[in-house]
Amino acid sequence: MSGMPSPSSPGRDHPGERAAAHPIRLLEIRDTPLSVDEVFAAVGDAAAGGTALFVGTVRSHDNGADVDGLGYSAHPTAEAEMRRIAEKVTADFPVRALAAVHRVGDLRIGDLAVVVAVSCPHRGEAFEACRKLIDDLKHEVPIWKHQVFSDGTEEWVGA
């Protein structure tokens, strides 16, 4: 299994090397500004030697076109899908703590759209688990992005 200490790793039986009993600390979709500090604080754990954090921001361009702004909307099942993905990540990696928040509503360039973090006993595991979390959230959670371009055109992404 990816992200797990090898059987020959010293101390692999230590409780701190294993996933926490209840590692999912924060999962939410909200229409208010996101906080990196809140998500980082949620994954604090004394047994974690590595914490990986990803912040997705609204950028000023997409596929060669200037973006003026965008809006996110979510299906009512989106939080349940986030939980399903989080549970899969915590089953596949020795996660000590996990948090993810996604914004909906109208956002401006530079606004935070998503913040996810994972803490694990070691840095490699934390990086792998965080990447798996954000990639699966992006591809599987029913959240749609409506982009408005500077030339007046619009595009729905993920719909």
PDB file of C-alpha atoms in Angstrom:
ATOM      1  CA  MET A   1       0.000   0.000   0.000  1.00  0.00           C
ATOM      2  CA  SER A   2       1.377   3.389  -0.960  1.00  0.00           C
ATOM      3  CA  GLY A   3       2.287   5.743   1.843  1.00  0.00           C
ATOM      4  CA  MET A   4       2.738   3.057   4.511  1.00  0.00           C
ATOM      5  CA  PRO A   5       6.034   2.350   6.270  1.00  0.00           C
ATOM      6  CA  SER A   6       7.752  -0.750   4.962  1.00  0.00           C
ATOM      7  CA  PRO A   7       7.524  -3.884   7.091  1.00  0.00           C
ATOM      8  CA  SER A   8      11.226  -3.493   7.922  1.00  0.00           C
ATOM      9  CA  SER A   9      10.805   0.092   9.202  1.00  0.00           C
ATOM     10  CA  PRO A  10      11.867   0.412  12.837  1.00  0.00           C
ATOM     11  CA  GLY A  11       8.995   1.392  15.119  1.00  0.00           C
ATOM     12  CA  ARG A  12       6.304   0.480  12.605  1.00  0.00           C
ATOM     13  CA  ASP A  13       4.197  -0.943  15.411  1.00  0.00           C
ATOM     14  CA  HIS A  14       4.258   2.297  17.388  1.00  0.00           C
ATOM     15  CA  PRO A  15       0.735   3.827  17.647  1.00  0.00           C
ATOM     16  CA  GLY A  16       2.031   7.100  16.194  1.00  0.00           C
ATOM     17  CA  GLU A  17       2.912   5.313  12.946  1.00  0.00           C
ATOM     18  CA  ARG A  18      -0.700   4.319  12.401  1.00  0.00           C
ATOM     19  CA  ALA A  19      -3.738   6.245  11.293  1.00  0.00           C
ATOM     20  CA  ALA A  20      -5.657   7.992  14.041  1.00  0.00           C
ATOM     21  CA  ALA A  21      -8.969   6.471  15.130  1.00  0.00           C
ATOM     22  CA  HIS A  22     -10.947   9.534  13.969  1.00  0.00           C
ATOM     23  CA  PRO A  23      -8.723  11.472  11.556  1.00  0.00           C
ATOM     24  CA  ILE A  24     -11.375  13.488   9.685  1.00  0.00           C
ATOM     25  CA  ARG A  25     -11.429  16.780  11.567  1.00  0.00           C
ATOM     26  CA  LEU A  26     -13.069  19.254   9.177  1.00  0.00           C
ATOM     27  CA  LEU A  27     -15.088  18.753   5.973  1.00  0.00           C
ATOM     28  CA  GLU A  28     -17.279  21.544   4.745  1.00  0.00           C
ATOM     29  CA  ILE A  29     -18.635  23.420   1.762  1.00  0.00           C
ATOM     30  CA  ARG A  30     -19.284  27.044   2.634  1.00  0.00           C
ATOM     31  CA  ASP A  31     -20.256  30.357   1.080  1.00  0.00           C
ATOM     32  CA  THR A  32     -17.932  32.411   3.290  1.00  0.00           C
ATOM     33  CA  PRO A  33     -14.197  33.098   2.852  1.00  0.00           C
ATOM     34  CA  LEU A  34     -11.860  30.210   3.620  1.00  0.00           C
ATOM     35  CA  SER A  35      -9.017  30.266   6.136  1.00  0.00           C
ATOM     36  CA  VAL A  36      -5.685  28.515   5.636  1.00  0.00           C
ATOM     37  CA  ASP A  37      -5.023  28.938   9.373  1.00  0.00           C
ATOM     38  CA  GLU A  38      -8.285  27.174  10.283  1.00  0.00           C
ATOM     39  CA  VAL A  39      -7.523  24.179   8.069  1.00  0.00           C
ATOM     40  CA  PHE A  40      -3.898  23.970   9.216  1.00  0.00           C
ATOM     41  CA  ALA A  41      -4.962  24.104  12.871  1.00  0.00           C
ATOM     42  CA  ALA A  42      -7.528  21.348  12.275  1.00  0.00           C
ATOM     43  CA  VAL A  43      -4.834  18.858  11.220  1.00  0.00           C
ATOM     44  CA  GLY A  44      -2.452  19.467  14.102  1.00  0.00           C
ATOM     45  CA  ASP A  45      -1.416  16.184  15.731  1.00  0.00           C
ATOM     46  CA  ALA A  46       1.510  15.432  18.058  1.00  0.00           C
ATOM     47  CA  ALA A  47       2.253  12.156  16.232  1.00  0.00           C
ATOM     48  CA  ALA A  48       2.427  13.809  12.804  1.00  0.00           C
ATOM     49  CA  GLY A  49       5.890  14.431  11.434  1.00  0.00           C
ATOM     50  CA  GLY A  50       4.563  15.832   8.166  1.00  0.00           C
ATOM     51  CA  THR A  51       1.687  18.064   7.196  1.00  0.00           C
ATOM     52  CA  ALA A  52       0.852  18.825   3.578  1.00  0.00           C
ATOM     53  CA  LEU A  53      -1.496  21.646   2.699  1.00  0.00           C
ATOM     54  CA  PHE A  54      -2.928  22.635  -0.687  1.00  0.00           C
ATOM     55  CA  VAL A  55      -4.602  25.963  -1.399  1.00  0.00           C
ATOM     56  CA  GLY A  56      -6.516  26.463  -4.634  1.00  0.00           C
ATOM     57  CA  THR A  57      -7.015  30.100  -5.644  1.00  0.00           C
ATOM     58  CA  VAL A  58      -8.991  31.821  -8.376  1.00  0.00           C
ATOM     59  CA  ARG A  59      -6.509  32.715 -11.103  1.00  0.00           C
ATOM     60  CA  SER A  60      -6.723  35.509 -13.666  1.00  0.00           C
ATOM     61  CA  HIS A  61      -6.601  33.254 -16.736  1.00  0.00           C
ATOM     62  CA  ASP A  62      -7.662  29.863 -18.059  1.00  0.00           C
ATOM     63  CA  ASN A  63      -6.684  28.204 -21.335  1.00  0.00           C
ATOM     64  CA  GLY A  64      -5.238  31.431 -22.711  1.00  0.00           C
ATOM     65  CA  ALA A  65      -8.256  33.596 -21.842  1.00  0.00           C
ATOM     66  CA  ASP A  66      -8.442  36.323 -19.178  1.00  0.00           C
ATOM     67  CA  VAL A  67     -10.858  35.496 -16.348  1.00  0.00           C
ATOM     68  CA  ASP A  68     -12.797  38.301 -14.617  1.00  0.00           C
ATOM     69  CA  GLY A  69     -14.346  36.087 -11.933  1.00  0.00           C
ATOM     70  CA  LEU A  70     -16.159  32.885 -11.295  1.00  0.00           C
ATOM     71  CA  GLY A  71     -18.801  31.213  -9.238  1.00  0.00           C
ATOM     72  CA  TYR A  72     -18.967  27.764  -7.719  1.00  0.00           C
ATOM     73  CA  SER A  73     -22.157  25.819  -7.110  1.00  0.00           C
ATOM     74  CA  ALA A  74     -22.513  22.436  -5.439  1.00  0.00           C
ATOM     75  CA  HIS A  75     -24.995  19.598  -5.603  1.00  0.00           C
ATOM     76  CA  PRO A  76     -26.700  18.792  -2.265  1.00  0.00           C
ATOM     77  CA  THR A  77     -24.698  15.524  -2.122  1.00  0.00           C
ATOM     78  CA  ALA A  78     -21.317  17.280  -2.412  1.00  0.00           C
ATOM     79  CA  GLU A  79     -20.414  17.123   1.295  1.00  0.00           C
ATOM     80  CA  ALA A  80     -21.324  13.425   1.432  1.00  0.00           C
ATOM     81  CA  GLU A  81     -19.043  12.827  -1.554  1.00  0.00           C
ATOM     82  CA  MET A  82     -16.272  14.786   0.179  1.00  0.00           C
ATOM     83  CA  ARG A  83     -16.664  12.502   3.204  1.00  0.00           C
ATOM     84  CA  ARG A  84     -16.548   9.363   1.036  1.00  0.00           C
ATOM     85  CA  ILE A  85     -13.293  10.545  -0.550  1.00  0.00           C
ATOM     86  CA  ALA A  86     -11.814  11.570   2.810  1.00  0.00           C
ATOM     87  CA  GLU A  87     -12.652   8.147   4.248  1.00  0.00           C
ATOM     88  CA  LYS A  88     -10.935   6.463   1.296  1.00  0.00           C
ATOM     89  CA  VAL A  89      -7.793   8.561   1.782  1.00  0.00           C
ATOM     90  CA  THR A  90      -7.731   7.775   5.503  1.00  0.00           C
ATOM     91  CA  ALA A  91      -8.106   4.067   4.697  1.00  0.00           C
ATOM     92  CA  ASP A  92      -5.219   4.124   2.197  1.00  0.00           C
ATOM     93  CA  PHE A  93      -2.697   6.212   4.178  1.00  0.00           C
ATOM     94  CA  PRO A  94      -1.705   6.458   7.867  1.00  0.00           C
ATOM     95  CA  VAL A  95      -3.532   9.769   8.267  1.00  0.00           C
ATOM     96  CA  ARG A  96      -3.353  11.381  11.686  1.00  0.00           C
ATOM     97  CA  ALA A  97      -5.677  14.247  10.669  1.00  0.00           C
ATOM     98  CA  LEU A  98      -7.442  15.477   7.525  1.00  0.00           C
ATOM     99  CA  ALA A  99      -9.375  18.641   6.696  1.00  0.00           C
ATOM    100  CA  ALA A 100     -10.975  20.021   3.524  1.00  0.00           C
ATOM    101  CA  VAL A 101     -13.142  23.056   2.820  1.00  0.00           C
ATOM    102  CA  HIS A 102     -14.479  24.269  -0.530  1.00  0.00           C
ATOM    103  CA  ARG A 103     -16.058  27.595  -1.291  1.00  0.00           C
ATOM    104  CA  VAL A 104     -19.276  28.152  -3.246  1.00  0.00           C
ATOM    105  CA  GLY A 105     -20.766  31.384  -4.524  1.00  0.00           C
ATOM    106  CA  ASP A 106     -19.166  34.235  -6.456  1.00  0.00           C
ATOM    107  CA  LEU A 107     -15.404  34.593  -6.065  1.00  0.00           C
ATOM    108  CA  ARG A 108     -12.901  37.177  -7.261  1.00  0.00           C
ATOM    109  CA  ILE A 109      -9.401  36.739  -8.636  1.00  0.00           C
ATOM    110  CA  GLY A 110      -7.116  35.728  -5.766  1.00  0.00           C
ATOM    111  CA  ASP A 111      -9.885  34.359  -3.529  1.00  0.00           C
ATOM    112  CA  LEU A 112      -9.372  30.944  -1.937  1.00  0.00           C
ATOM    113  CA  ALA A 113     -11.549  28.318  -3.618  1.00  0.00           C
ATOM    114  CA  VAL A 114     -10.413  25.187  -1.763  1.00  0.00           C
ATOM    115  CA  VAL A 115      -8.089  24.376   1.131  1.00  0.00           C
ATOM    116  CA  VAL A 116      -7.136  20.808   2.054  1.00  0.00           C
ATOM    117  CA  ALA A 117      -4.567  19.466   4.503  1.00  0.00           C
ATOM    118  CA  VAL A 118      -3.382  16.094   5.708  1.00  0.00           C
ATOM    119  CA  SER A 119      -0.998  15.213   8.516  1.00  0.00           C
ATOM    120  CA  CYS A 120       0.754  11.846   8.681  1.00  0.00           C
ATOM    121  CA  PRO A 121       3.649  10.339  10.626  1.00  0.00           C
ATOM    122  CA  HIS A 122       6.056  11.140   7.743  1.00  0.00           C
ATOM    123  CA  ARG A 123       6.295  13.813   5.022  1.00  0.00           C
ATOM    124  CA  GLY A 124       6.087  11.446   2.031  1.00  0.00           C
ATOM    125  CA  GLU A 125       2.829   9.989   3.272  1.00  0.00           C
ATOM    126  CA  ALA A 126       1.452  13.472   3.917  1.00  0.00           C
ATOM    127  CA  PHE A 127       2.319  14.656   0.387  1.00  0.00           C
ATOM    128  CA  GLU A 128       0.825  11.547  -1.230  1.00  0.00           C
ATOM    129  CA  ALA A 129      -2.352  11.630   0.856  1.00  0.00           C
ATOM    130  CA  CYS A 130      -2.880  15.361   0.272  1.00  0.00           C
ATOM    131  CA  ARG A 131      -2.433  14.981  -3.476  1.00  0.00           C
ATOM    132  CA  LYS A 132      -4.866  12.049  -3.555  1.00  0.00           C
ATOM    133  CA  LEU A 133      -7.378  14.061  -1.523  1.00  0.00           C
ATOM    134  CA  ILE A 134      -7.343  17.178  -3.742  1.00  0.00           C
ATOM    135  CA  ASP A 135      -7.225  15.210  -7.011  1.00  0.00           C
ATOM    136  CA  ASP A 136     -10.191  13.040  -6.038  1.00  0.00           C
ATOM    137  CA  LEU A 137     -12.164  16.007  -4.673  1.00  0.00           C
ATOM    138  CA  LYS A 138     -11.635  17.869  -7.949  1.00  0.00           C
ATOM    139  CA  HIS A 139     -12.675  14.913 -10.106  1.00  0.00           C
ATOM    140  CA  GLU A 140     -15.470  13.325  -8.063  1.00  0.00           C
ATOM    141  CA  VAL A 141     -17.268  15.918  -5.927  1.00  0.00           C
ATOM    142  CA  PRO A 142     -20.234  17.516  -7.744  1.00  0.00           C
ATOM    143  CA  ILE A 143     -19.048  21.137  -7.574  1.00  0.00           C
ATOM    144  CA  TRP A 144     -19.284  23.176 -10.755  1.00  0.00           C
ATOM    145  CA  LYS A 145     -17.332  26.272 -11.775  1.00  0.00           C
ATOM    146  CA  HIS A 146     -18.886  29.030 -13.885  1.00  0.00           C
ATOM    147  CA  GLN A 147     -16.135  31.212 -15.352  1.00  0.00           C
ATOM    148  CA  VAL A 148     -16.705  34.673 -16.784  1.00  0.00           C
ATOM    149  CA  PHE A 149     -14.062  35.807 -19.266  1.00  0.00           C
ATOM    150  CA  SER A 150     -12.930  39.342 -20.063  1.00  0.00           C
ATOM    151  CA  ASP A 151     -14.221  39.043 -23.646  1.00  0.00           C
ATOM    152  CA  GLY A 152     -17.777  38.493 -22.345  1.00  0.00           C
ATOM    153  CA  THR A 153     -17.891  34.734 -22.906  1.00  0.00           C
ATOM    154  CA  GLU A 154     -18.684  32.244 -20.163  1.00  0.00           C
ATOM    155  CA  GLU A 155     -17.866  28.605 -19.473  1.00  0.00           C
ATOM    156  CA  TRP A 156     -19.140  25.927 -17.082  1.00  0.00           C
ATOM    157  CA  VAL A 157     -16.443  23.519 -15.879  1.00  0.00           C
ATOM    158  CA  GLY A 158     -17.313  20.159 -14.353  1.00  0.00           C
ATOM    159  CA  ALA A 159     -20.997  20.393 -15.280  1.00  0.00           C
TER     160      ALA A 159
END
